[in-house]
PDB file of C-alpha atoms in Angstrom:
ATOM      1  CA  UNK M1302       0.000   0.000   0.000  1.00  0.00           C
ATOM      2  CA  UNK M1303       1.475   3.579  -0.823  1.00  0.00           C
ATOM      3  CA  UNK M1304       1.275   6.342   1.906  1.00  0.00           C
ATOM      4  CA  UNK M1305      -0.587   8.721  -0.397  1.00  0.00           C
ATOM      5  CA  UNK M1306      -3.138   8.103  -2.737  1.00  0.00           C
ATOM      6  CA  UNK M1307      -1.704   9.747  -6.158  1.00  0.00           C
ATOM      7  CA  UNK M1308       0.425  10.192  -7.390  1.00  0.00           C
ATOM      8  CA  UNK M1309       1.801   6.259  -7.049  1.00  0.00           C
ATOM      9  CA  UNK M1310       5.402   6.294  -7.486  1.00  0.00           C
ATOM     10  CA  UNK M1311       5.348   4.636 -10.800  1.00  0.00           C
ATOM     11  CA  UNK M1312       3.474   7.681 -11.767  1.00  0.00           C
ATOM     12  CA  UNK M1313       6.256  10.001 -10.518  1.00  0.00           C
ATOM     13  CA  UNK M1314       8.840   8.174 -12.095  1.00  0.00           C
ATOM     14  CA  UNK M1315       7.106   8.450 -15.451  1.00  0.00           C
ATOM     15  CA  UNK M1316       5.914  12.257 -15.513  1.00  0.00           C
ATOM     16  CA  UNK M1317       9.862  12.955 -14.680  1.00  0.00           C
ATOM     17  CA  UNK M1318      10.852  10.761 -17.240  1.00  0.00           C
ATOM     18  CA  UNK M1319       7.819  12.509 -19.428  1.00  0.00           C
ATOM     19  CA  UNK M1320       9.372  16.308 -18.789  1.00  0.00           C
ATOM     20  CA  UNK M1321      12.872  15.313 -19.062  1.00  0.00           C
ATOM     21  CA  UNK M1322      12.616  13.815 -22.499  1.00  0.00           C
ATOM     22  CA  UNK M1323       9.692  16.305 -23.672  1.00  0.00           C
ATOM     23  CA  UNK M1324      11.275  19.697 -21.989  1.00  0.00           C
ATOM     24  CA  UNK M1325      14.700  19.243 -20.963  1.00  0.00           C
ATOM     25  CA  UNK M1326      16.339  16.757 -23.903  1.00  0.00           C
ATOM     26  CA  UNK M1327      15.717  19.599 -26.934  1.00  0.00           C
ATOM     27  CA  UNK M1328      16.960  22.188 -25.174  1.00  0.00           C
ATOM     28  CA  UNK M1329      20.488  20.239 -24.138  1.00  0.00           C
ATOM     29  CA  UNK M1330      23.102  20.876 -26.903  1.00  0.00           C
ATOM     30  CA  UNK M1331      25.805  19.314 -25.349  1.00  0.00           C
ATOM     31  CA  UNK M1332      26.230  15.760 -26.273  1.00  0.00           C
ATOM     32  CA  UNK M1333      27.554  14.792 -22.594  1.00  0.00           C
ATOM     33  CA  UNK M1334      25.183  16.318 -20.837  1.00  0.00           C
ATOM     34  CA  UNK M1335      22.460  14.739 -23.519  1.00  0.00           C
ATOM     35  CA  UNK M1336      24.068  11.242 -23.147  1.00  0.00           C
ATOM     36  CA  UNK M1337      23.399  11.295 -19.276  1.00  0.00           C
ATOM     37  CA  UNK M1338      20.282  12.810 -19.391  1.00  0.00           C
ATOM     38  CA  UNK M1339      19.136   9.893 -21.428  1.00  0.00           C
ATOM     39  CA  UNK M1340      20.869   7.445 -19.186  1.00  0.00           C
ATOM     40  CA  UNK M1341      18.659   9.107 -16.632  1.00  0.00           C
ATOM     41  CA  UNK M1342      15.192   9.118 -19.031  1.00  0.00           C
ATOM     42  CA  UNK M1343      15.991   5.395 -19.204  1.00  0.00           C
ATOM     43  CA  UNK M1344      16.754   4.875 -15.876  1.00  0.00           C
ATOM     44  CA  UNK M1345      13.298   6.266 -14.251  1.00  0.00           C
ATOM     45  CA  UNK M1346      11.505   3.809 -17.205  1.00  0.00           C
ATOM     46  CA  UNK M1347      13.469   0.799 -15.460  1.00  0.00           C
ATOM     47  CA  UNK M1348      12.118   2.680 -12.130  1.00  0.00           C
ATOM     48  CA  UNK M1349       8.513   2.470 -13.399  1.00  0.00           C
ATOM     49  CA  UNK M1350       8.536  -0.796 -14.920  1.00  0.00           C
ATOM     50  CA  UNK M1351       9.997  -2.290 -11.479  1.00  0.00           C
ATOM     51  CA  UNK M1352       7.342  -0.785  -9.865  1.00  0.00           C
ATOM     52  CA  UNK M1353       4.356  -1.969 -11.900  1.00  0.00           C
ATOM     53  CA  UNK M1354       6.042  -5.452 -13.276  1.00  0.00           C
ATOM     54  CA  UNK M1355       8.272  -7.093 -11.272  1.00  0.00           C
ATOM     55  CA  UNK M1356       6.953  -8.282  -8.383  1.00  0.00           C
ATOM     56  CA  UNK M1357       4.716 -10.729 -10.217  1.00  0.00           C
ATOM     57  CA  UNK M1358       7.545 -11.377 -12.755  1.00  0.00           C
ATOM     58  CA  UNK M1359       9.678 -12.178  -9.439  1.00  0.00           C
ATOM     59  CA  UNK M1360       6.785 -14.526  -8.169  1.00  0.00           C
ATOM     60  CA  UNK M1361       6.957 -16.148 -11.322  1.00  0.00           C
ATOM     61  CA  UNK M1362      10.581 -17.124 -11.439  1.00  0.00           C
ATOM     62  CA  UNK M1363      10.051 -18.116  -7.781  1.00  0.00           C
ATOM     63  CA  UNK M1364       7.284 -20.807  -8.661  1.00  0.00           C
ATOM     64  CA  UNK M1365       9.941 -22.013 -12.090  1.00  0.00           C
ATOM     65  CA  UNK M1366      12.323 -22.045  -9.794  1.00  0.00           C
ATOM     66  CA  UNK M1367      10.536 -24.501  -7.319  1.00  0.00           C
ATOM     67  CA  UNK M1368       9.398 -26.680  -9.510  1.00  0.00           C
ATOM     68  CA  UNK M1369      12.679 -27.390 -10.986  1.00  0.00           C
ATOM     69  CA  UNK M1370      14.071 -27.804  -8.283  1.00  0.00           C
ATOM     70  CA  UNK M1371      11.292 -30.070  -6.634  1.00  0.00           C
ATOM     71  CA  UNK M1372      10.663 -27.796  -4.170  1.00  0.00           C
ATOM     72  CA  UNK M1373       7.362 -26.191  -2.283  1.00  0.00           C
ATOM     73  CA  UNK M1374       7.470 -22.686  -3.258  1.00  0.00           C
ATOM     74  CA  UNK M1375       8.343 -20.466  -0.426  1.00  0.00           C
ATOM     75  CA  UNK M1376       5.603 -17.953   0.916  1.00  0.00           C
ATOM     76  CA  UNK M1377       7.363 -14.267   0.932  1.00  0.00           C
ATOM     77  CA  UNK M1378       5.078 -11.294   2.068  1.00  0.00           C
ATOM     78  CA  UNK M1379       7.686  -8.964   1.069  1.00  0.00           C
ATOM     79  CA  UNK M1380       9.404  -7.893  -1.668  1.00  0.00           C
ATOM     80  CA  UNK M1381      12.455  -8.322   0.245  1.00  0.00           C
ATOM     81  CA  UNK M1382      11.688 -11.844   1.674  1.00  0.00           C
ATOM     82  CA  UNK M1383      11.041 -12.613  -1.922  1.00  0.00           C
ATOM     83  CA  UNK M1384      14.421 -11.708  -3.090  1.00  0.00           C
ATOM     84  CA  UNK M1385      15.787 -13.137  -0.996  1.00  0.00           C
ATOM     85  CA  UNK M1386      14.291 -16.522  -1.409  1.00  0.00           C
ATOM     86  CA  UNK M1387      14.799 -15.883  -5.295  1.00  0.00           C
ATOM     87  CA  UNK M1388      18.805 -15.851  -4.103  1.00  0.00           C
ATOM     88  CA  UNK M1389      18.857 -18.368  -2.165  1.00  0.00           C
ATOM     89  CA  UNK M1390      16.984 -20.877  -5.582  1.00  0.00           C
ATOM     90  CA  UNK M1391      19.001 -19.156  -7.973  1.00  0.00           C
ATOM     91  CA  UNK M1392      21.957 -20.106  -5.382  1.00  0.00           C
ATOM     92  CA  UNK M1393      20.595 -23.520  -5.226  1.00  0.00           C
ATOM     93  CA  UNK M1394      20.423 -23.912  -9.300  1.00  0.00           C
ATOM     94  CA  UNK M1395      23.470 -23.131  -9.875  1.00  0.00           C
ATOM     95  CA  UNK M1396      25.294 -25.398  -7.765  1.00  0.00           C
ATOM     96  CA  UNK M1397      23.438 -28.029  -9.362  1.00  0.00           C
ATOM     97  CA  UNK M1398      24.769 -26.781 -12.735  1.00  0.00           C
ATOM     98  CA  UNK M1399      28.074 -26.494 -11.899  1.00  0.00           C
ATOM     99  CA  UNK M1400      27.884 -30.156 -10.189  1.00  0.00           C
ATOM    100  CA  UNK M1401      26.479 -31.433 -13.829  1.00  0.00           C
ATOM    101  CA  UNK M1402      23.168 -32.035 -12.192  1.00  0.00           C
ATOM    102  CA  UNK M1403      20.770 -29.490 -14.177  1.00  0.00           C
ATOM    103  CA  UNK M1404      17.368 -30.151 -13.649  1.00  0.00           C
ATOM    104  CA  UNK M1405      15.490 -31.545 -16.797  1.00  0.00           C
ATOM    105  CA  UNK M1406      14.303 -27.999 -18.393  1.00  0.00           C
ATOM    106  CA  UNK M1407      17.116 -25.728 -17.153  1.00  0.00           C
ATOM    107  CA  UNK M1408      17.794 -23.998 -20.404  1.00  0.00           C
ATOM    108  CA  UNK M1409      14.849 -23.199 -21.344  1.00  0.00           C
ATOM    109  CA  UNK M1410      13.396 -21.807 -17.446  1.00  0.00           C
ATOM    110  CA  UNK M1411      16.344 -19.900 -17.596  1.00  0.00           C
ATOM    111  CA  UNK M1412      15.556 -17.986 -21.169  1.00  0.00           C
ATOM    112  CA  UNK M1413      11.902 -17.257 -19.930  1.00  0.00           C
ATOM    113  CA  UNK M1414      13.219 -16.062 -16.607  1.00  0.00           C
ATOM    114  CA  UNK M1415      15.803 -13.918 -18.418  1.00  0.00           C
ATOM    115  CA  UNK M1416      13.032 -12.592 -21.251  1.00  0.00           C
ATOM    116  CA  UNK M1417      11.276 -11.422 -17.823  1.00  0.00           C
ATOM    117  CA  UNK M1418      14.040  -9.741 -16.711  1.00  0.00           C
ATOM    118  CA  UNK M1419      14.875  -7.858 -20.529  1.00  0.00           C
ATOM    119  CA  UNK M1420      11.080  -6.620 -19.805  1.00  0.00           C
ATOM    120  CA  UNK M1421      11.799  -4.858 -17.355  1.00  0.00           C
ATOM    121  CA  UNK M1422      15.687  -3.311 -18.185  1.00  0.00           C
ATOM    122  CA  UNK M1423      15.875  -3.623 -21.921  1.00  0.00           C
ATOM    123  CA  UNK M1424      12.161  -4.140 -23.514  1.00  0.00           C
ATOM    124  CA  UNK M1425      13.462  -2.829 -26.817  1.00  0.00           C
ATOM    125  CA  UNK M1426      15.938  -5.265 -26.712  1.00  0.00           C
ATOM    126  CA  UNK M1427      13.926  -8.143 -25.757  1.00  0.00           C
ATOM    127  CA  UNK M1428      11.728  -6.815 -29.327  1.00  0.00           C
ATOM    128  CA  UNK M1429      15.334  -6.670 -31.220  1.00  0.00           C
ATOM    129  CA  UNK M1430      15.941 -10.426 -30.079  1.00  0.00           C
ATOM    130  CA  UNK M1431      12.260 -11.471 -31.383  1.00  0.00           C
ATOM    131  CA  UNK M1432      12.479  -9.712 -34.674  1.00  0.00           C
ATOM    132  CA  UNK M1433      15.983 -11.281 -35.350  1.00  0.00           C
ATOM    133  CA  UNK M1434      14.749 -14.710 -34.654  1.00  0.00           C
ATOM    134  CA  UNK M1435      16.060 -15.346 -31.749  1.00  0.00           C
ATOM    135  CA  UNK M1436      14.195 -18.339 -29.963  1.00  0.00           C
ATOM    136  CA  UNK M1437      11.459 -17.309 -27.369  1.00  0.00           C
ATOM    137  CA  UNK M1438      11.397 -19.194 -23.250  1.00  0.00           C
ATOM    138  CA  UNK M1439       9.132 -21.783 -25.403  1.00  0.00           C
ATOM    139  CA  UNK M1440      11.083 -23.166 -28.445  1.00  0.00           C
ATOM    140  CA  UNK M1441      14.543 -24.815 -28.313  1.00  0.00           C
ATOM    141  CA  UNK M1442      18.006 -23.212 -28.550  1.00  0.00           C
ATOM    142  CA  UNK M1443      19.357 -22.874 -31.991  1.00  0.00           C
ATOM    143  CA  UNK M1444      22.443 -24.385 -30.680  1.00  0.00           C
ATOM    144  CA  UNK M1445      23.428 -27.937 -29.024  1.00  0.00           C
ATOM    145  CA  UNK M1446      23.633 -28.094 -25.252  1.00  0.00           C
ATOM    146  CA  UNK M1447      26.853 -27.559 -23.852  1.00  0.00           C
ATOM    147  CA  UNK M1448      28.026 -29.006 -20.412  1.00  0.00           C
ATOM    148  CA  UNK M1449      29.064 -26.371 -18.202  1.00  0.00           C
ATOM    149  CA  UNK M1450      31.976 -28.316 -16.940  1.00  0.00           C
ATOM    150  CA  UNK M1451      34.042 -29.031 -19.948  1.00  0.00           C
ATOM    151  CA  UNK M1452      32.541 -26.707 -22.824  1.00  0.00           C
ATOM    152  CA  UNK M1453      31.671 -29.683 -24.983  1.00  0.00           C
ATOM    153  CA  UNK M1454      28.709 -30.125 -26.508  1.00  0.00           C
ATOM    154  CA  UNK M1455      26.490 -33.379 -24.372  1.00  0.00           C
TER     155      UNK M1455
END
C-alpha cells in the first residue's frame, strides 16, 4: 500500500521521465550532458517498470524455480523476503549446474526467466531479439547443449 493516494510512485517516475525527455532533452546541446540525461530518461523507465512489473515477474521465477528444483514454493510477504528466497533458488540452481546435475528444463526456465528480466531493463531489446529470430522461453536453442563443466557439446 502507498502512503498517499496519487500520485503512485510509478506515476512520478514516469511524468519525470515525461518532462525530461519532452522539456529538458531539446533544449540540451551538449552531447555529454544529452548522453546522461538519457541514461537518466531510461533509468526512471526501469524505475517504473519495477514498480508496476516485477513483483509478479519475481513470483513467477520463484514458482519455475521450485518446480525445478522439486521444491514447495516459499511464501514471501515482502518484496524483500522474496528476493531473498529468489537468491537463495538461484543459489541452489546453480550449484546443481556447476555439479552437472541441471534439472530436466534448465535452459529453457532460464531464457523465460531472463526474457522477464529484458522486460523490465531492456524491452526494446527483448523486441530486437524477437524480430531477429532469436528463440522465445518456449522453443529450443538454436544451438546444441553444452556441459558447463568441460565446454563440450552433451
Amino acid at each position: 500500500a502507498y502512503m498517499q493516494d496519487r500520485p503512485r510512485p510509478d506515476e512520478l517516475a514516469r511524468a519525470v521521465q515525461d518532462f525530461l525527455r519532452d522539456e529538458i532533452s531539446p533544449r540540451i546541446a551538449d552531447p555529454r550532458l544529452r548522453f546522461r540525461l538519457l541514461v537518466a530518461i531510461n533509468g526512471l523507465g526501469m524505475i517504473d517498470r519495477e514498480l508496476c512489473e516485477a513483483e509478479p515477474l519475481m513470483r513467477e521465477e520463484l514458482a519455475t524455480l521450485a518446480s525445478m528444483l522439486d521444491r514447495d514454493p516459499p511464501v514471501c510477504g515482502s518484496p524483500g523476503a522474496l528476493r531473498e528466497a529468489l537468491i537463495s533458488l538461484n543459489t541452489e540452481l546453480a550449484r546443481r549446474i556447476r555439479a552437472g546435475n541441471a534439472p530436466s528444463g534448465t535452459a529453457r526456465a532460464l531464457r523465460a526467466i531472463a526474457d522477464a528480466k529484458l522486460r523490465i531493463v531492456n524491452p526494446r531489446a527483448l523486441r530486437r531479439y524477437a524480430r531477429a529470430g532469436r528463440p522465445s522461453a518456449g522453443t529450443p536453442a538454436t544451438r546444441p547443449p553444452h556441459n558447463l563443466k568441460g565446454g563440450q557439446p552433451e
